Amino acid sequence: MTMSHEQLIEAITKEVVDALTAPQGGDGQPCADCVRGCAASCSDKVREIVGNGAQRVSYSGAGHDVPGDLARYIDHTLLRPEATAADIDRLCREARECSFAAVCVNPFWVRRAAQSLRGTAVKVASVVGFPFGATPAEIKAYETRRVLRDGAREIDMVANIGALKSGDHDLVRADIAKVADACREVGAALKVIIETAYLTDEEKVVASHLAKQARASFVKTSTGFGPGGATVHDVLLMRETVGPEMGVKASGGVRTAEDLRDMLAAGATRIGASAGVQIIAGERGDEPY
């Protein structure tokens, strides 16, 4: 029997919550051994429910809950290595005209973007440990403070994917926490990229939970430079893992208003897209500019 959307979400929620409910340590947080053990012990259940159920839906959630104003959910993104000053200026102009949530640029361009967007509601986001996540935590923290000083107010950091897949969850949590601490110094938001295309469903659950433990603001699907981008399946799984109090950013491969609405319906609260102008123009029936 095919699950309804509501039944699917309820089932995933129960399994993820059961998996991540662990005995509390002295500080009130689940101990590291329990985080590792729970994710491993329930892997078959998570795989069965998420794989068999989520693959049967292409649009999760209630359509009437998807907001009409899509622009305010978009991080207008340009991270190509060949981007020029003129490209960054155009990105910022488009973000102002479309009222996007933020622009996301490489660290070198943060100061220029911040100057261009001064006096507007559009925030500047930048990337840390990008795109592989293999930079030592101390370097990620230094890089974070530097781009924050240059005017960024949102940080998209790449988690240490190799450490995660090696089972070194303490290192992954500490890596994220160091950047989170730097962000909190100035009230900046931290989005943790877990690069879902490299992970099993169980690893996606663990990575999302570690980001939550480390007090990140968002968990994010992809860099856009890996082997795959955001999927409804992954966004739904991440949302059910972190609960309602954290943001979920879907990034990579979101090219149409329909794609964007699918991600929002699955639980995303921010969308990373280089095609933001085309998405909004298509939604409004305008000619892309």
Short mmCIF file of C-alpha atoms in Angstrom, two decimals:
data_model
loop_
_atom_site.label_atom_id
_atom_site.label_comp_id
_atom_site.label_asym_id
_atom_site.label_seq_id
_atom_site.Cartn_x
_atom_site.Cartn_y
_atom_site.Cartn_z
CA MET A 1 0.00 0.00 0.00
CA THR A 2 1.38 3.39 -1.00
CA MET A 3 1.85 5.86 1.86
CA SER A 4 0.19 9.25 1.73
CA HIS A 5 2.44 12.29 2.10
CA GLU A 6 1.29 12.74 5.69
CA GLN A 7 1.89 9.09 6.57
CA LEU A 8 5.32 9.19 4.98
CA ILE A 9 6.35 12.29 6.92
CA GLU A 10 4.99 10.81 10.15
CA ALA A 11 6.88 7.56 9.59
CA ILE A 12 10.16 9.29 8.81
CA THR A 13 9.76 11.57 11.78
CA LYS A 14 9.20 8.66 14.16
CA GLU A 15 12.16 6.68 12.89
CA VAL A 16 14.57 9.63 12.91
CA VAL A 17 13.47 10.76 16.37
CA ASP A 18 13.80 7.20 17.69
CA ALA A 19 17.23 6.91 16.10
CA LEU A 20 18.53 10.12 17.59
CA THR A 21 16.98 9.80 21.06
CA ALA A 22 20.00 8.92 23.14
CA PRO A 23 20.90 8.82 26.84
CA GLN A 24 21.91 12.26 28.04
CA GLY A 25 25.44 13.10 29.12
CA GLY A 26 26.32 15.31 32.03
CA ASP A 27 25.86 18.46 29.94
CA GLY A 28 22.39 17.45 28.81
CA GLN A 29 23.61 16.55 25.32
CA PRO A 30 23.55 13.05 23.80
CA CYS A 31 26.93 11.41 24.21
CA ALA A 32 29.09 10.91 21.11
CA ASP A 33 28.97 7.11 21.35
CA CYS A 34 25.17 7.16 21.38
CA VAL A 35 25.00 9.43 18.33
CA ARG A 36 27.20 6.97 16.46
CA GLY A 37 25.44 3.87 17.76
CA CYS A 38 21.86 5.00 17.20
CA ALA A 39 22.46 5.98 13.60
CA ALA A 40 24.07 2.62 12.91
CA SER A 41 21.51 0.52 14.77
CA CYS A 42 18.51 1.93 12.90
CA SER A 43 20.08 2.07 9.45
CA ASP A 44 17.88 -0.64 7.96
CA LYS A 45 14.70 1.06 9.19
CA VAL A 46 15.75 4.48 7.94
CA ARG A 47 16.76 3.06 4.55
CA GLU A 48 13.52 1.10 4.18
CA ILE A 49 11.19 3.97 5.10
CA VAL A 50 13.01 6.79 3.34
CA GLY A 51 14.01 4.78 0.29
CA ASN A 52 10.77 2.94 -0.35
CA GLY A 53 8.51 5.80 0.70
CA ALA A 54 10.23 8.98 -0.43
CA GLN A 55 11.01 7.60 -3.87
CA ARG A 56 7.28 7.36 -4.53
CA VAL A 57 6.69 11.10 -4.21
CA SER A 58 7.99 13.93 -6.30
CA TYR A 59 6.26 16.69 -4.34
CA SER A 60 6.17 16.43 -0.56
CA GLY A 61 4.06 18.47 1.81
CA ALA A 62 0.93 20.53 1.31
CA GLY A 63 1.00 22.72 -1.76
CA HIS A 64 -1.09 25.44 -0.13
CA ASP A 65 1.65 25.86 2.49
CA VAL A 66 4.18 26.96 -0.14
CA PRO A 67 4.54 30.77 -0.09
CA GLY A 68 3.85 32.83 -3.15
CA ASP A 69 6.78 35.24 -2.77
CA LEU A 70 9.64 33.02 -3.87
CA ALA A 71 12.36 35.68 -4.19
CA ARG A 72 12.82 36.11 -0.45
CA TYR A 73 13.89 32.47 -0.14
CA ILE A 74 16.68 32.65 -2.72
CA ASP A 75 20.41 33.06 -2.16
CA HIS A 76 21.48 34.49 -5.53
CA THR A 77 24.72 32.58 -6.04
CA LEU A 78 27.87 33.04 -8.08
CA LEU A 79 30.78 30.85 -7.01
CA ARG A 80 32.42 30.12 -10.35
CA PRO A 81 36.20 30.60 -10.19
CA GLU A 82 36.19 32.71 -13.38
CA ALA A 83 33.66 35.25 -12.08
CA THR A 84 34.78 38.84 -12.69
CA ALA A 85 34.16 42.12 -10.88
CA ALA A 86 31.52 42.97 -13.48
CA ASP A 87 29.81 39.62 -12.83
CA ILE A 88 29.67 40.34 -9.10
CA ASP A 89 28.28 43.82 -9.71
CA ARG A 90 25.56 42.35 -11.93
CA LEU A 91 24.77 39.70 -9.32
CA CYS A 92 24.28 42.38 -6.66
CA ARG A 93 22.17 44.55 -8.99
CA GLU A 94 19.90 41.61 -9.77
CA ALA A 95 19.61 40.76 -6.07
CA ARG A 96 18.51 44.34 -5.30
CA GLU A 97 15.98 44.39 -8.14
CA CYS A 98 14.51 40.98 -7.28
CA SER A 99 14.71 41.41 -3.47
CA PHE A 100 16.54 38.12 -2.96
CA ALA A 101 17.44 37.03 0.58
CA ALA A 102 21.18 37.17 -0.06
CA VAL A 103 23.97 36.95 -2.56
CA CYS A 104 26.49 34.16 -2.07
CA VAL A 105 30.00 34.85 -3.34
CA ASN A 106 33.54 33.60 -2.84
CA PRO A 107 35.52 35.25 0.00
CA PHE A 108 37.54 37.47 -2.33
CA TRP A 109 34.37 39.25 -3.47
CA VAL A 110 32.70 39.79 -0.09
CA ARG A 111 33.91 43.34 0.45
CA ARG A 112 32.81 44.40 -3.04
CA ALA A 113 29.38 42.79 -2.62
CA ALA A 114 28.90 44.33 0.82
CA GLN A 115 29.68 47.79 -0.52
CA SER A 116 27.30 47.28 -3.45
CA LEU A 117 24.45 46.13 -1.20
CA ARG A 118 24.92 48.63 1.62
CA GLY A 119 21.60 50.12 2.68
CA THR A 120 19.53 47.25 1.24
CA ALA A 121 17.90 44.26 2.92
CA VAL A 122 19.95 41.83 0.82
CA LYS A 123 22.59 40.05 2.92
CA VAL A 124 26.02 38.92 1.81
CA ALA A 125 26.86 35.24 2.28
CA SER A 126 30.21 33.63 1.66
CA VAL A 127 31.71 30.15 1.69
CA VAL A 128 34.23 28.60 4.07
CA GLY A 129 36.23 25.40 3.58
CA PHE A 130 34.86 25.39 0.07
CA PRO A 131 34.25 23.16 -1.83
CA PHE A 132 35.77 20.06 -0.18
CA GLY A 133 35.46 20.71 3.57
CA ALA A 134 38.92 19.29 4.20
CA THR A 135 40.45 22.48 5.64
CA PRO A 136 41.46 22.25 9.34
CA ALA A 137 38.87 23.68 11.72
CA GLU A 138 41.16 26.48 12.90
CA ILE A 139 41.60 27.69 9.33
CA LYS A 140 37.85 27.56 8.73
CA ALA A 141 37.33 29.69 11.84
CA TYR A 142 39.95 32.22 10.71
CA GLU A 143 38.44 32.36 7.21
CA THR A 144 35.01 32.91 8.78
CA ARG A 145 36.18 35.85 10.90
CA ARG A 146 37.91 37.41 7.90
CA VAL A 147 34.85 37.35 5.62
CA LEU A 148 32.63 38.53 8.48
CA ARG A 149 34.98 41.48 8.95
CA ASP A 150 34.66 42.21 5.22
CA GLY A 151 30.87 42.39 5.50
CA ALA A 152 29.42 38.88 5.20
CA ARG A 153 26.54 38.10 7.54
CA GLU A 154 25.88 34.53 6.47
CA ILE A 155 28.44 31.73 6.21
CA ASP A 156 28.03 28.57 4.13
CA MET A 157 30.69 26.16 5.42
CA VAL A 158 31.46 22.69 4.09
CA ALA A 159 31.55 20.02 6.80
CA ASN A 160 34.50 17.65 6.93
CA ILE A 161 33.00 14.97 4.69
CA GLY A 162 35.96 12.60 4.95
CA ALA A 163 35.86 12.68 8.74
CA LEU A 164 32.10 12.07 8.67
CA LYS A 165 32.47 9.03 6.43
CA SER A 166 35.32 7.79 8.65
CA GLY A 167 32.97 7.84 11.63
CA ASP A 168 34.85 10.61 13.46
CA HIS A 169 31.73 12.41 14.61
CA ASP A 170 33.45 14.25 17.45
CA LEU A 171 35.76 15.93 14.92
CA VAL A 172 32.87 16.85 12.62
CA ARG A 173 30.91 18.37 15.51
CA ALA A 174 33.94 20.33 16.76
CA ASP A 175 34.73 21.52 13.22
CA ILE A 176 31.25 22.99 12.86
CA ALA A 177 31.24 24.39 16.40
CA LYS A 178 34.40 26.44 15.82
CA VAL A 179 32.79 28.20 12.86
CA ALA A 180 29.49 28.54 14.73
CA ASP A 181 31.33 30.27 17.59
CA ALA A 182 32.89 32.76 15.15
CA CYS A 183 29.48 33.46 13.61
CA ARG A 184 27.83 34.06 16.98
CA GLU A 185 30.41 36.74 17.80
CA VAL A 186 28.68 39.04 15.29
CA GLY A 187 25.23 37.44 15.09
CA ALA A 188 25.84 35.86 11.69
CA ALA A 189 23.97 32.80 10.42
CA LEU A 190 25.82 29.54 9.75
CA LYS A 191 24.74 27.07 7.06
CA VAL A 192 26.49 23.70 7.13
CA ILE A 193 26.91 22.00 3.76
CA ILE A 194 26.91 18.22 4.15
CA GLU A 195 27.25 17.41 0.39
CA THR A 196 24.47 14.83 0.32
CA ALA A 197 25.55 13.24 -2.98
CA TYR A 198 28.51 11.65 -1.16
CA LEU A 199 26.48 10.35 1.79
CA THR A 200 24.21 7.46 2.61
CA ASP A 201 20.83 8.25 4.14
CA GLU A 202 22.19 7.28 7.55
CA GLU A 203 25.16 9.65 7.12
CA LYS A 204 22.79 12.48 6.08
CA VAL A 205 20.85 11.95 9.32
CA VAL A 206 24.04 11.93 11.41
CA ALA A 207 25.51 14.98 9.65
CA SER A 208 22.32 16.97 10.11
CA HIS A 209 22.14 16.03 13.77
CA LEU A 210 25.79 16.99 14.36
CA ALA A 211 25.17 20.40 12.75
CA LYS A 212 22.24 20.87 15.10
CA GLN A 213 24.33 19.86 18.12
CA ALA A 214 27.03 22.35 17.08
CA ARG A 215 24.40 25.14 17.05
CA ALA A 216 24.42 25.86 13.33
CA SER A 217 21.56 27.92 11.89
CA PHE A 218 20.95 25.79 8.78
CA VAL A 219 21.90 22.48 7.27
CA LYS A 220 22.48 22.63 3.50
CA THR A 221 22.42 19.92 0.86
CA SER A 222 25.21 20.69 -1.58
CA THR A 223 28.05 22.89 -2.77
CA GLY A 224 26.92 22.76 -6.39
CA PHE A 225 30.39 21.42 -7.26
CA GLY A 226 29.80 17.82 -6.16
CA PRO A 227 28.34 14.93 -8.18
CA GLY A 228 24.72 15.90 -7.42
CA GLY A 229 22.52 18.63 -6.04
CA ALA A 230 19.40 18.99 -3.92
CA THR A 231 16.61 16.43 -4.05
CA VAL A 232 13.17 16.40 -2.42
CA HIS A 233 14.18 13.12 -0.77
CA ASP A 234 17.18 14.69 0.96
CA VAL A 235 15.43 17.90 1.97
CA LEU A 236 12.58 15.91 3.52
CA LEU A 237 15.02 13.69 5.42
CA MET A 238 17.07 16.66 6.67
CA ARG A 239 13.98 18.56 7.78
CA GLU A 240 12.65 15.60 9.74
CA THR A 241 16.08 15.20 11.37
CA VAL A 242 16.64 18.79 12.54
CA GLY A 243 13.03 19.64 13.36
CA PRO A 244 11.35 23.02 12.93
CA GLU A 245 13.88 25.18 14.77
CA MET A 246 16.69 24.99 12.17
CA GLY A 247 16.77 26.15 8.58
CA VAL A 248 17.27 23.77 5.66
CA LYS A 249 18.89 25.09 2.50
CA ALA A 250 18.43 23.26 -0.80
CA SER A 251 21.23 24.01 -3.23
CA GLY A 252 22.32 22.63 -6.58
CA GLY A 253 20.07 21.93 -9.54
CA VAL A 254 17.18 24.22 -8.56
CA ARG A 255 16.44 25.89 -11.90
CA THR A 256 12.68 26.48 -12.12
CA ALA A 257 9.88 27.83 -9.95
CA GLU A 258 8.47 24.30 -9.81
CA ASP A 259 11.81 22.98 -8.49
CA LEU A 260 11.84 25.73 -5.88
CA ARG A 261 8.28 25.06 -4.76
CA ASP A 262 9.02 21.34 -4.46
CA MET A 263 11.95 22.12 -2.14
CA LEU A 264 9.92 24.53 -0.01
CA ALA A 265 7.10 22.02 0.28
CA ALA A 266 9.58 19.36 1.44
CA GLY A 267 10.78 21.65 4.23
CA ALA A 268 13.47 23.92 2.79
CA THR A 269 13.56 27.47 4.13
CA ARG A 270 16.27 28.80 1.82
CA ILE A 271 17.25 27.99 -1.76
CA GLY A 272 20.69 28.41 -3.28
CA ALA A 273 20.43 29.08 -7.00
CA SER A 274 22.44 30.68 -9.78
CA ALA A 275 19.25 30.83 -11.89
CA GLY A 276 17.32 33.01 -9.43
CA VAL A 277 16.52 35.73 -11.96
CA GLN A 278 15.18 33.21 -14.48
CA ILE A 279 13.12 31.49 -11.76
CA ILE A 280 11.48 34.73 -10.67
CA ALA A 281 11.01 36.00 -14.22
CA GLY A 282 9.33 32.72 -15.17
CA GLU A 283 7.09 32.86 -12.11
CA ARG A 284 6.00 36.40 -12.93
CA GLY A 285 5.65 35.76 -16.65
CA ASP A 286 8.36 38.32 -17.42
CA GLU A 287 11.14 38.10 -19.94
CA PRO A 288 14.42 37.07 -18.24
CA TYR A 289 16.91 39.95 -18.02
#
